[in-house]
Short mmCIF file of C-alpha atoms and ligand atoms in Angstrom, two decimals:
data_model
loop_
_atom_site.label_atom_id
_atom_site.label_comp_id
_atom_site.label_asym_id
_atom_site.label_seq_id
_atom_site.Cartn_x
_atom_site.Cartn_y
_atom_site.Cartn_z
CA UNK A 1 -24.37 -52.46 -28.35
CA UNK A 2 -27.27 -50.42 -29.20
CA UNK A 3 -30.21 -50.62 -26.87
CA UNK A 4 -32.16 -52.10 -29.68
CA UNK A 5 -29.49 -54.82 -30.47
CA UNK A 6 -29.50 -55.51 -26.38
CA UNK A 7 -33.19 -56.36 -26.21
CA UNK A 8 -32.92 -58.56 -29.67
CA UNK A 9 -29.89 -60.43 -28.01
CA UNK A 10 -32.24 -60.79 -24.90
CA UNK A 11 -35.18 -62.15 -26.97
CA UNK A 12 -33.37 -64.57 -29.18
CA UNK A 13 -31.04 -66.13 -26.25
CA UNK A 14 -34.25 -66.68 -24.20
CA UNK A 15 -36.27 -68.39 -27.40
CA UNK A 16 -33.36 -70.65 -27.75
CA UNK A 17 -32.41 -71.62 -24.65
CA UNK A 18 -36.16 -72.43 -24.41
CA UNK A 19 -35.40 -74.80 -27.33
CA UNK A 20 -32.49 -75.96 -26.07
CA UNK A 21 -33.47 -77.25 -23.25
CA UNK A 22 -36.78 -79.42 -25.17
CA UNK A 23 -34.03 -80.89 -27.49
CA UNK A 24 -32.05 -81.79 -24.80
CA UNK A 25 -35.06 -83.06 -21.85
CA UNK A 26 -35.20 -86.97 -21.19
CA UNK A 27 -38.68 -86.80 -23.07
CA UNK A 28 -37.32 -85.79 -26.70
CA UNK A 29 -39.48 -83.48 -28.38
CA UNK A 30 -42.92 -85.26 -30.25
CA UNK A 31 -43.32 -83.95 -33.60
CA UNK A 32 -46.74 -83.98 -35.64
CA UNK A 33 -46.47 -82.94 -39.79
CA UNK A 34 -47.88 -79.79 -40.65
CA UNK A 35 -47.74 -81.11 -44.43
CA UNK A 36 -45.40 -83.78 -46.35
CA UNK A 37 -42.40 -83.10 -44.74
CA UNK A 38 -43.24 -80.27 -43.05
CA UNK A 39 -42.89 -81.25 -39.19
CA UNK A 40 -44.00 -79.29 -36.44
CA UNK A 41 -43.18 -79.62 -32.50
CA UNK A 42 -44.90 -77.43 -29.52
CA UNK A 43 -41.31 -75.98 -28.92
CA UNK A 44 -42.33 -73.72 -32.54
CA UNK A 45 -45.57 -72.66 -30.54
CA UNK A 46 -43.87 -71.84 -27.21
CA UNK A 47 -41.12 -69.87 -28.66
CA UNK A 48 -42.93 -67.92 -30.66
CA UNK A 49 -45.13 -67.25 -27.94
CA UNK A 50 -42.50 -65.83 -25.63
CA UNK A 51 -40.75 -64.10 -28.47
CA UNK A 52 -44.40 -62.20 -29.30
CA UNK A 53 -44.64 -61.44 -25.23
CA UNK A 54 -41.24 -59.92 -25.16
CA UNK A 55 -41.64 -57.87 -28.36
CA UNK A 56 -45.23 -56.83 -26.78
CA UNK A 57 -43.00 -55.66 -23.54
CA UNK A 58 -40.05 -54.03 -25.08
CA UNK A 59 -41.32 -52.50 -27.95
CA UNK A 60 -45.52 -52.22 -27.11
CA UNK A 61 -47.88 -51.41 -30.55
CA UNK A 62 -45.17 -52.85 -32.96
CA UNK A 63 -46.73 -55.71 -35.51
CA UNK A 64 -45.83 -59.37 -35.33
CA UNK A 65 -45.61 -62.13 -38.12
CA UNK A 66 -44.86 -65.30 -37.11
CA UNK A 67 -44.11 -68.67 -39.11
CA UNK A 68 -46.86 -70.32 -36.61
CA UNK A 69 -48.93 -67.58 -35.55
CA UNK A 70 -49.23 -65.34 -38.72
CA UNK A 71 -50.03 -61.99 -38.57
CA UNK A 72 -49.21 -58.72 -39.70
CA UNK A 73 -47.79 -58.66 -43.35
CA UNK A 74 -47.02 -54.32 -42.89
CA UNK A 75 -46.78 -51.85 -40.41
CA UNK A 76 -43.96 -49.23 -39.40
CA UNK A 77 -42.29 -51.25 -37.49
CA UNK A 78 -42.61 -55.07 -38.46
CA UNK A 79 -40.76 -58.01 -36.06
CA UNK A 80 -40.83 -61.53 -38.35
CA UNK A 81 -39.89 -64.46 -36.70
CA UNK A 82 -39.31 -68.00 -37.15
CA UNK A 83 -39.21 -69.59 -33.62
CA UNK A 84 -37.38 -73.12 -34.43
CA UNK A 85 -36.03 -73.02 -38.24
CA UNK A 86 -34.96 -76.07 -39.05
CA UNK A 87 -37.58 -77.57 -37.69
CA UNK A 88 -36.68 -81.20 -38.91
CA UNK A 89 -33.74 -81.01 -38.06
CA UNK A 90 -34.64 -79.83 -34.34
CA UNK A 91 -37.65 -83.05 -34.28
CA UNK A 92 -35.11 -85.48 -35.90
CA UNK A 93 -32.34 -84.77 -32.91
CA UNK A 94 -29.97 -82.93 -35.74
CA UNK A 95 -28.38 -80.33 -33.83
CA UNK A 96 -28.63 -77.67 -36.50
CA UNK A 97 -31.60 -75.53 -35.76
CA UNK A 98 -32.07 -71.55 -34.50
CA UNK A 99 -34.21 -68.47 -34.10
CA UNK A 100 -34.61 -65.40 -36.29
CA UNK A 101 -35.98 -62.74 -35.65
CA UNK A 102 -35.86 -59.78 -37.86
CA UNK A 103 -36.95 -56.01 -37.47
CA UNK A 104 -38.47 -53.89 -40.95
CA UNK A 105 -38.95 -50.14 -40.45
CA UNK A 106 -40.88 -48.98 -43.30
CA UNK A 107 -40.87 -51.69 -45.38
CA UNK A 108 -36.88 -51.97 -44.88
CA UNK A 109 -35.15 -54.50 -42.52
CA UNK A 110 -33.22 -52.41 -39.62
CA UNK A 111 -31.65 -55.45 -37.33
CA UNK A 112 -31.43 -58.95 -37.20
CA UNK A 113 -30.44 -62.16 -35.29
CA UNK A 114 -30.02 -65.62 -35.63
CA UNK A 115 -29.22 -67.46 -32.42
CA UNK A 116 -28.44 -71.31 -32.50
CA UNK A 117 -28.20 -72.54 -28.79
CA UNK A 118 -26.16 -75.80 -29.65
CA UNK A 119 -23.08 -73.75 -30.11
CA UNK A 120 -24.11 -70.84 -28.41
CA UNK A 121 -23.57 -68.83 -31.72
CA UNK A 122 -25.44 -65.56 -31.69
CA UNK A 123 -25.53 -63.29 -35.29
CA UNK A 124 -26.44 -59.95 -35.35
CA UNK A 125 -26.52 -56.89 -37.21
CA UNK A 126 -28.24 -53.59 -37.38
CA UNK A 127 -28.52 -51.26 -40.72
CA UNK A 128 -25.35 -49.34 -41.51
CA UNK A 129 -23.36 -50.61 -37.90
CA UNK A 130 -22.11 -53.84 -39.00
CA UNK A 131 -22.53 -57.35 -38.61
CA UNK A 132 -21.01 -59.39 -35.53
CA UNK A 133 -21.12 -63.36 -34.54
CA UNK A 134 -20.91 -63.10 -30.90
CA UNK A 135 -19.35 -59.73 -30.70
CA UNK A 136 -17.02 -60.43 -33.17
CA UNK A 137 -16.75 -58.29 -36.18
CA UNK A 138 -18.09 -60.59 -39.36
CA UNK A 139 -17.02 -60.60 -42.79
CA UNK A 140 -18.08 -62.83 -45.94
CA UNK A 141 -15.64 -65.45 -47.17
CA UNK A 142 -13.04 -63.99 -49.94
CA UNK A 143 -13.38 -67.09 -52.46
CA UNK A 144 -13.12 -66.11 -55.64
CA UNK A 145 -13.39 -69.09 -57.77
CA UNK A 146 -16.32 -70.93 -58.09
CA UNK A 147 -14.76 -74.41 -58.50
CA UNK A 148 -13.39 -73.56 -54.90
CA UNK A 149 -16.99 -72.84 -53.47
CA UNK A 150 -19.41 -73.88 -51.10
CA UNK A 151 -23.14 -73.47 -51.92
CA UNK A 152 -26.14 -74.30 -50.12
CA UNK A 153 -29.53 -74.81 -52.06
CA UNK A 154 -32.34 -75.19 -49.50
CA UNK A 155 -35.29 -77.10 -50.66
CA UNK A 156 -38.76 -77.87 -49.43
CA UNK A 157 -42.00 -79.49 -51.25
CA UNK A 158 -43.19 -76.24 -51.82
CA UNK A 159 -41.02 -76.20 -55.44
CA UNK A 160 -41.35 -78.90 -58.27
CA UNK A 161 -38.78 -81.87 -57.59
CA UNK A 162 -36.87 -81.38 -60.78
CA UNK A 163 -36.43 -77.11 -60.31
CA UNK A 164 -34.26 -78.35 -57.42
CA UNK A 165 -32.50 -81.07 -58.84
CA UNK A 166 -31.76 -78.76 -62.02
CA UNK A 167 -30.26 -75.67 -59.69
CA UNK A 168 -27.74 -78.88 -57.47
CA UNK A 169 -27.00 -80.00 -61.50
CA UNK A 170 -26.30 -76.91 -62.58
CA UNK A 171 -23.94 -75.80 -59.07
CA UNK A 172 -22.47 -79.56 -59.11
CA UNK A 173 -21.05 -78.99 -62.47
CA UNK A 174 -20.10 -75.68 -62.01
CA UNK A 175 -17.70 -77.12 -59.52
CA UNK A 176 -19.40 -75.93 -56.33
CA UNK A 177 -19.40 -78.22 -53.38
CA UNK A 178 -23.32 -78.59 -53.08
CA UNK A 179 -25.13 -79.35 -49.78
CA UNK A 180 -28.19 -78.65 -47.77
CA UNK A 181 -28.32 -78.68 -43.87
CA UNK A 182 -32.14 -77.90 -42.97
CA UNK A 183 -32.00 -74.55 -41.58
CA UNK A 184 -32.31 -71.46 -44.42
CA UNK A 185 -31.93 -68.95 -41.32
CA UNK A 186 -28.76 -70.72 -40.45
CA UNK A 187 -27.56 -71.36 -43.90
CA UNK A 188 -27.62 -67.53 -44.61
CA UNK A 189 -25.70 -66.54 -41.42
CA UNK A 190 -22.91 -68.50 -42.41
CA UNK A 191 -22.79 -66.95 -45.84
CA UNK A 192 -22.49 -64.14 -43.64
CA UNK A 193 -19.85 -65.30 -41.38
CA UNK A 194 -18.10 -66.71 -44.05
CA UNK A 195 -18.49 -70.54 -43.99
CA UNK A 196 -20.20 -70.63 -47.17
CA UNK A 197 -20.08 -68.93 -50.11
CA UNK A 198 -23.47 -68.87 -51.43
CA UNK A 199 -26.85 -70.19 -50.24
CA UNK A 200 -29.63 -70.85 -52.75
CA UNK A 201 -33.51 -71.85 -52.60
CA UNK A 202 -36.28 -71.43 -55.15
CA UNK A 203 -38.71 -70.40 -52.52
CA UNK A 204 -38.36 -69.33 -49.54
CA UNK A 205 -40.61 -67.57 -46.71
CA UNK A 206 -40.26 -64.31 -45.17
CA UNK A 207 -39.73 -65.39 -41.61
CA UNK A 208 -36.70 -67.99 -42.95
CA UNK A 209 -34.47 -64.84 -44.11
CA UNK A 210 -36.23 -61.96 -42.01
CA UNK A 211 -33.00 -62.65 -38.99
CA UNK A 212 -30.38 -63.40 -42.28
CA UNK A 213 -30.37 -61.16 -45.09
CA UNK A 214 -28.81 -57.91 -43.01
CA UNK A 215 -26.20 -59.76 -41.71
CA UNK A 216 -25.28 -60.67 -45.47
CA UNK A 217 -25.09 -57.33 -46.55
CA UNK A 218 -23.53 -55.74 -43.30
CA UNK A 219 -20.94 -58.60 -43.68
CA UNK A 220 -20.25 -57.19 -47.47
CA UNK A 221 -22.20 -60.00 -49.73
CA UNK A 222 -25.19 -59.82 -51.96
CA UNK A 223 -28.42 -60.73 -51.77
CA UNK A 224 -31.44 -60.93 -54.14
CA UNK A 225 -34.68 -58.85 -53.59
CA UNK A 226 -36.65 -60.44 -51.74
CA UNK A 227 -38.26 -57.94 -50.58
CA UNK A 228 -40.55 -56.84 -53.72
CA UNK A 229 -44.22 -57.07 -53.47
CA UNK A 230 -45.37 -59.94 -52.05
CA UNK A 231 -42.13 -61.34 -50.32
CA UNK A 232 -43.43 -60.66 -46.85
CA UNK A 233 -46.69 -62.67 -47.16
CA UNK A 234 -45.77 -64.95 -49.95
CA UNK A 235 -41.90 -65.29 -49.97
CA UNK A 236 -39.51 -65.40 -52.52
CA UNK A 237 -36.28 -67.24 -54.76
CA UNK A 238 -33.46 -66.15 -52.73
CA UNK A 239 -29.65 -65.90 -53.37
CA UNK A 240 -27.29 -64.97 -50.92
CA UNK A 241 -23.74 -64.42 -52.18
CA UNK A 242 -20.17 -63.37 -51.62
CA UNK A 243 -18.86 -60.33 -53.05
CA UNK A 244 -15.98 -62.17 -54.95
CA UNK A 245 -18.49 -65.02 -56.87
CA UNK A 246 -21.09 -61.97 -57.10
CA UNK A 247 -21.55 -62.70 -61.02
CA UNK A 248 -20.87 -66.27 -60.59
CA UNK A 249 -23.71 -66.98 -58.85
CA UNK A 250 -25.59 -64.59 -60.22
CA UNK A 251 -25.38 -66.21 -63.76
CA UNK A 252 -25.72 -69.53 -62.14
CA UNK A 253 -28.84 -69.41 -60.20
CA UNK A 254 -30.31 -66.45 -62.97
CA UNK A 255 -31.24 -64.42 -59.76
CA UNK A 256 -30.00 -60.98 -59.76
CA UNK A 257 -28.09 -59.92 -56.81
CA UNK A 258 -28.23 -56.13 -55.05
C1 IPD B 301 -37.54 -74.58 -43.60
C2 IPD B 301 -36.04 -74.60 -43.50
C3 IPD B 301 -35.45 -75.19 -44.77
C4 IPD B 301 -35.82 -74.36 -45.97
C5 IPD B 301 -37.33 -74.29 -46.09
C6 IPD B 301 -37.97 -73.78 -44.80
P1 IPD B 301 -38.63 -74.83 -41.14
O1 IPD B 301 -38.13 -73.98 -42.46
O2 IPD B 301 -35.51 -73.30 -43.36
O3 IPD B 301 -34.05 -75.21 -44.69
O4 IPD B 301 -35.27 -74.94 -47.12
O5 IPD B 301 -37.65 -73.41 -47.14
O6 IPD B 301 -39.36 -73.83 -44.92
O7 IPD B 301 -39.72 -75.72 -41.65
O8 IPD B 301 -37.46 -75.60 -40.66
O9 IPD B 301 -39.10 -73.79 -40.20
CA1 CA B 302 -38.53 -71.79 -41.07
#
């Protein structure tokens, strides 16, 4: 492993174990709401805090944006992170929950990582080396048929009600198997890994798909760009495919994939 890839393996293990071990204390996490259904927990403040500290020791002068703290939207070098994603989930006592943390050099993202404590799982991948889930090589799924697929639409209050019941319609009669586990980070890892074929939202924020999108395209899938003017501070529609349903779910969702 690259040294840079060592000290992002560092930083995510230690921001999840940190949640890890909230979830799992006698005292279950409180939660407050940030918004309607929107929850927030001082595990998202804590980890982002020690993520921001380590970044600040490893890699000293490099920006920060954070889903809780803000910060930075450019930069040379540009760390995003989401400290709990999944938030709900993580509040609720739904074991499906992780950190990202992503790296963009020049407006480009350079590395990755995704770590969800609960299994241990740790996804990585670094620009033009290759994506890996735990050390192990990745790869996207090979489906090729849509009525064989798996499909994740994420949704949040931040879109009209009916834009997300149109895009589960419209993958429900395709023939897709249609669900939605709380965690966008960890939904497009396992595009990545291969669990899923595609994974779907009408908006989404930069610090959800910051730790994701590399290990899509490292792993040989598609994904939209998010990255045009604006994505950083504002987010995005993002669709994260295979490289077999590529067109599929391109004509689908209407989102053009890279
Ligand atoms: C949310 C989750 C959810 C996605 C939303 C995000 P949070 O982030 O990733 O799956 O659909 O767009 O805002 O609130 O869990 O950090
Ligand atoms: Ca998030």
């Amino acid at each position: 492993m690259t040294e840079l890839m060592t000290a992002i393996a560092e930083i995510v293990r230690a921001g999840g174990t940190t949640m890890r071990q909230a979830f799992t204390a006698p005292d279950k996490p409180a939660y407050s709401m940030k918004g309607r259904q929107d929850y927030l927990t001082a595990t998202d403040g804590a980890v982002e805090q020690l993520v921001r500290d380590a970044i600040e020791r490893h890699f000293p002068g490099d920006a920060v944006l954070g889903e809780e703290g803000g910060g930075s939207v450019d930069g040379t070098r540009l760390w995003i992170v989401d400290p709990v994603d999944g938030t709900a989930n993580f509040a609720r006592q739904i074991p499906h929950y992780c950190i990202s943390l992503g790296l963009m050099v020049d407006g480009r993202l350079e590395a990755g990582a995704i770590y969800e404590p609960n299994q241990d799982e740790l996804f990585m991948a670094q620009r033009g080396k290759g994506a890996w889930l735990n050390g192990e090589r990745m790869q996207v799924s090979g489906v090729s048929d849509i009525k064989l697929s798996t499909v994740e639409i994420g949704w949040s209050p931040r879109i009209p009600v009916q834009t997300y019941v149109d895009m589960v319609g419209r993958a429900a009669h395709a023939g897709c198997s249609v669900r939605r586990a709380g965690s966008g980070a960890l939904g497009l890892a396992y595009v990545a890994a291969g669990r899923i074929e595609a994974y779907a939202e009408a908006h989404i924020n930069s610090w959800d798909v910051a730790g994701s999108l590399l290990l899509i395209t490292e792993a040989g899938g598609h994904v939209s760009d998010f990255w045009t003017p604006g994505g950083i501070a504002n987010g995005n529609p993002i669709l994260a495919s295979n490289a077999a349903l590529k067109s599929s779910m391109q004509d689908l969702f209407g989102t053009p994939l890279i």
